[in-house]
Short mmCIF file of C-alpha atoms in Angstrom, two decimals:
data_model
loop_
_atom_site.label_atom_id
_atom_site.label_comp_id
_atom_site.label_asym_id
_atom_site.label_seq_id
_atom_site.Cartn_x
_atom_site.Cartn_y
_atom_site.Cartn_z
CA UNK A 1 -52.33 -43.52 -20.12
CA UNK A 2 -50.36 -46.08 -21.88
CA UNK A 3 -49.60 -49.72 -20.23
CA UNK A 4 -45.97 -47.98 -18.63
CA UNK A 5 -43.86 -45.15 -17.76
CA UNK A 6 -42.16 -43.89 -21.03
CA UNK A 7 -38.94 -41.87 -21.50
CA UNK A 8 -39.09 -38.11 -21.08
CA UNK A 9 -39.80 -36.73 -24.66
CA UNK A 10 -41.69 -39.83 -25.68
CA UNK A 11 -45.41 -40.59 -25.86
CA UNK A 12 -48.56 -42.93 -26.14
CA UNK A 13 -49.94 -43.00 -29.88
CA UNK A 14 -52.64 -45.37 -31.64
CA UNK A 15 -51.45 -46.13 -34.91
CA UNK A 16 -54.10 -44.58 -36.42
CA UNK A 17 -52.30 -41.14 -35.32
CA UNK A 18 -49.03 -41.73 -37.16
CA UNK A 19 -49.30 -44.31 -40.21
CA UNK A 20 -51.92 -44.74 -42.36
CA UNK A 21 -53.55 -48.89 -42.19
CA UNK A 22 -53.99 -50.90 -45.66
CA UNK A 23 -55.72 -54.11 -46.00
CA UNK A 24 -54.50 -56.20 -48.78
CA UNK A 25 -56.18 -57.70 -51.21
CA UNK A 26 -56.08 -61.37 -52.49
CA UNK A 27 -56.84 -62.48 -55.92
CA UNK A 28 -58.82 -65.35 -57.36
CA UNK A 29 -57.03 -68.09 -58.84
CA UNK A 30 -57.40 -67.30 -61.77
CA UNK A 31 -56.40 -63.61 -61.62
CA UNK A 32 -52.47 -65.10 -61.25
CA UNK A 33 -50.15 -65.00 -64.47
CA UNK A 34 -48.96 -68.04 -65.62
CA UNK A 35 -45.47 -67.08 -65.44
CA UNK A 36 -43.24 -63.85 -63.81
CA UNK A 37 -44.90 -60.60 -64.75
CA UNK A 38 -43.46 -57.11 -63.44
CA UNK A 39 -45.92 -57.11 -60.42
CA UNK A 40 -45.53 -59.26 -57.62
CA UNK A 41 -48.24 -60.44 -55.23
CA UNK A 42 -46.98 -60.67 -51.77
CA UNK A 43 -48.33 -63.43 -49.42
CA UNK A 44 -47.70 -64.86 -45.67
CA UNK A 45 -45.44 -67.48 -47.24
CA UNK A 46 -43.26 -64.89 -48.19
CA UNK A 47 -42.24 -63.59 -45.63
CA UNK A 48 -40.04 -65.38 -43.04
CA UNK A 49 -40.52 -65.39 -39.24
CA UNK A 50 -36.79 -63.17 -39.32
CA UNK A 51 -38.54 -60.50 -41.46
CA UNK A 52 -37.31 -61.36 -44.33
CA UNK A 53 -39.30 -61.00 -48.19
CA UNK A 54 -38.91 -63.70 -50.56
CA UNK A 55 -39.47 -62.41 -53.73
CA UNK A 56 -38.49 -65.27 -55.72
CA UNK A 57 -41.79 -67.66 -55.16
CA UNK A 58 -43.36 -67.69 -58.25
CA UNK A 59 -46.09 -69.98 -57.89
CA UNK A 60 -49.01 -68.19 -57.49
CA UNK A 61 -46.71 -65.00 -56.65
CA UNK A 62 -47.63 -62.83 -59.78
CA UNK A 63 -50.19 -60.74 -61.20
CA UNK A 64 -51.07 -58.03 -64.05
CA UNK A 65 -50.83 -54.72 -63.06
CA UNK A 66 -54.22 -53.40 -62.05
CA UNK A 67 -55.85 -50.81 -60.09
CA UNK A 68 -58.12 -53.09 -58.34
CA UNK A 69 -55.07 -54.52 -56.23
CA UNK A 70 -53.48 -53.13 -52.92
CA UNK A 71 -50.04 -51.55 -53.50
CA UNK A 72 -47.16 -51.51 -51.03
CA UNK A 73 -44.35 -49.09 -51.30
CA UNK A 74 -40.99 -48.61 -49.71
CA UNK A 75 -40.96 -47.46 -46.33
CA UNK A 76 -44.31 -49.65 -45.54
CA UNK A 77 -44.23 -52.42 -42.90
CA UNK A 78 -45.93 -55.78 -43.92
CA UNK A 79 -47.42 -57.27 -40.96
CA UNK A 80 -49.80 -60.62 -40.53
CA UNK A 81 -53.36 -59.75 -40.49
CA UNK A 82 -55.09 -63.00 -41.37
CA UNK A 83 -53.92 -66.68 -40.63
CA UNK A 84 -54.89 -70.08 -39.66
CA UNK A 85 -54.83 -69.48 -35.92
CA UNK A 86 -55.24 -66.46 -33.90
CA UNK A 87 -51.42 -66.30 -32.86
CA UNK A 88 -50.00 -66.27 -36.22
CA UNK A 89 -51.37 -62.56 -36.45
CA UNK A 90 -48.25 -60.11 -36.11
CA UNK A 91 -45.90 -63.35 -36.12
CA UNK A 92 -44.49 -62.07 -39.26
CA UNK A 93 -43.40 -58.54 -39.82
CA UNK A 94 -41.36 -57.04 -42.27
CA UNK A 95 -40.11 -53.57 -43.47
CA UNK A 96 -40.07 -53.17 -47.12
CA UNK A 97 -36.68 -50.80 -48.02
CA UNK A 98 -36.65 -51.93 -51.70
CA UNK A 99 -37.70 -53.71 -54.26
CA UNK A 100 -36.07 -55.78 -57.06
CA UNK A 101 -35.38 -53.97 -60.60
CA UNK A 102 -37.81 -56.69 -62.19
CA UNK A 103 -40.69 -55.99 -60.15
CA UNK A 104 -42.56 -52.11 -60.64
CA UNK A 105 -45.23 -53.18 -58.94
CA UNK A 106 -45.62 -55.04 -55.18
CA UNK A 107 -49.08 -55.85 -54.44
CA UNK A 108 -50.28 -57.56 -51.08
CA UNK A 109 -52.42 -60.37 -50.11
CA UNK A 110 -55.29 -60.45 -48.02
CA UNK A 111 -53.57 -61.85 -44.68
CA UNK A 112 -51.36 -59.12 -44.62
CA UNK A 113 -51.62 -55.62 -44.01
CA UNK A 114 -49.34 -52.62 -45.00
CA UNK A 115 -48.63 -49.92 -42.53
CA UNK A 116 -47.72 -46.64 -44.23
CA UNK A 117 -45.52 -44.30 -41.76
CA UNK A 118 -46.41 -40.46 -41.77
CA UNK A 119 -42.40 -40.10 -42.15
CA UNK A 120 -42.79 -36.50 -40.12
CA UNK A 121 -43.61 -38.57 -36.51
CA UNK A 122 -42.73 -41.97 -37.49
CA UNK A 123 -40.03 -44.38 -38.98
CA UNK A 124 -40.79 -47.07 -40.50
CA UNK A 125 -37.96 -49.28 -39.37
CA UNK A 126 -38.43 -48.21 -35.73
CA UNK A 127 -42.17 -49.49 -36.48
CA UNK A 128 -40.81 -52.27 -37.60
CA UNK A 129 -38.83 -53.21 -35.06
CA UNK A 130 -41.22 -52.42 -32.27
CA UNK A 131 -43.71 -54.43 -34.16
CA UNK A 132 -41.14 -57.76 -33.87
CA UNK A 133 -40.42 -56.68 -30.24
CA UNK A 134 -42.67 -58.75 -27.59
CA UNK A 135 -44.70 -55.42 -26.19
CA UNK A 136 -45.09 -55.07 -30.16
CA UNK A 137 -46.26 -58.76 -30.19
CA UNK A 138 -48.68 -58.78 -27.33
CA UNK A 139 -50.08 -55.44 -28.48
CA UNK A 140 -50.88 -56.94 -32.30
CA UNK A 141 -52.54 -59.77 -30.36
CA UNK A 142 -54.58 -57.47 -28.07
CA UNK A 143 -56.51 -56.34 -31.50
CA UNK A 144 -57.01 -60.05 -32.89
CA UNK A 145 -60.41 -60.73 -33.20
CA UNK A 146 -60.44 -64.48 -33.80
CA UNK A 147 -58.28 -64.66 -36.80
CA UNK A 148 -58.05 -61.39 -38.22
CA UNK A 149 -56.25 -58.04 -37.44
CA UNK A 150 -58.97 -55.83 -39.43
CA UNK A 151 -58.39 -52.31 -40.33
CA UNK A 152 -60.86 -50.37 -37.72
CA UNK A 153 -58.79 -52.54 -35.22
CA UNK A 154 -55.50 -52.11 -36.02
CA UNK A 155 -55.70 -48.21 -36.39
CA UNK A 156 -56.10 -48.66 -32.88
CA UNK A 157 -52.57 -50.42 -31.60
CA UNK A 158 -51.37 -47.93 -29.12
CA UNK A 159 -46.89 -47.51 -29.40
CA UNK A 160 -44.40 -45.70 -27.46
CA UNK A 161 -43.23 -43.01 -29.57
CA UNK A 162 -40.12 -41.22 -29.26
CA UNK A 163 -38.98 -38.33 -30.92
CA UNK A 164 -37.86 -38.90 -34.66
CA UNK A 165 -34.39 -38.56 -34.30
CA UNK A 166 -34.57 -40.69 -31.10
CA UNK A 167 -36.23 -43.14 -33.53
CA UNK A 168 -33.81 -43.30 -35.63
CA UNK A 169 -30.68 -43.31 -33.19
CA UNK A 170 -32.11 -46.39 -31.83
CA UNK A 171 -32.76 -48.10 -35.33
CA UNK A 172 -29.14 -47.38 -35.61
CA UNK A 173 -28.26 -49.52 -32.40
CA UNK A 174 -30.18 -52.00 -33.03
CA UNK A 175 -28.93 -52.72 -36.87
CA UNK A 176 -25.44 -52.05 -35.53
CA UNK A 177 -26.14 -54.99 -32.77
CA UNK A 178 -27.62 -57.13 -35.61
CA UNK A 179 -24.77 -57.19 -38.32
#
């Protein structure tokens, strides 16, 4: 059912079967705090192409806590969902492993989507590495319309799903090779 044959025990799934997709919300300029607060607003610029999150960008980087913003939590995978050109969509991917102690709330702007894995099926770190792969990026690109990856299309992203213990072994091996 997928684009290629998978190893035994693996299966093809749509993202919506194993994770929740959340779109960010972008504050108006007047809604940003003039100084750092305990509520960080992550934007496209705060994620590097290597998957690092830059926490210290203060220029329009903080808001006051409010339920109208979309909050991301450790374990979420953040991915570019809006950009100036379609080729930028999915180019930046980050795994939110932890949050600096001075920050109580991490919100994300409209140019990002958060993917919240269902931990009983999907390890967020495995999803992160897969989305950063050529196959993952190409699959994201297949669902881009104009300059956006909207939630209804992101949920349809098809990914190969190994058993959870195998995902963890793959992640451990990738991280070992990258260290």
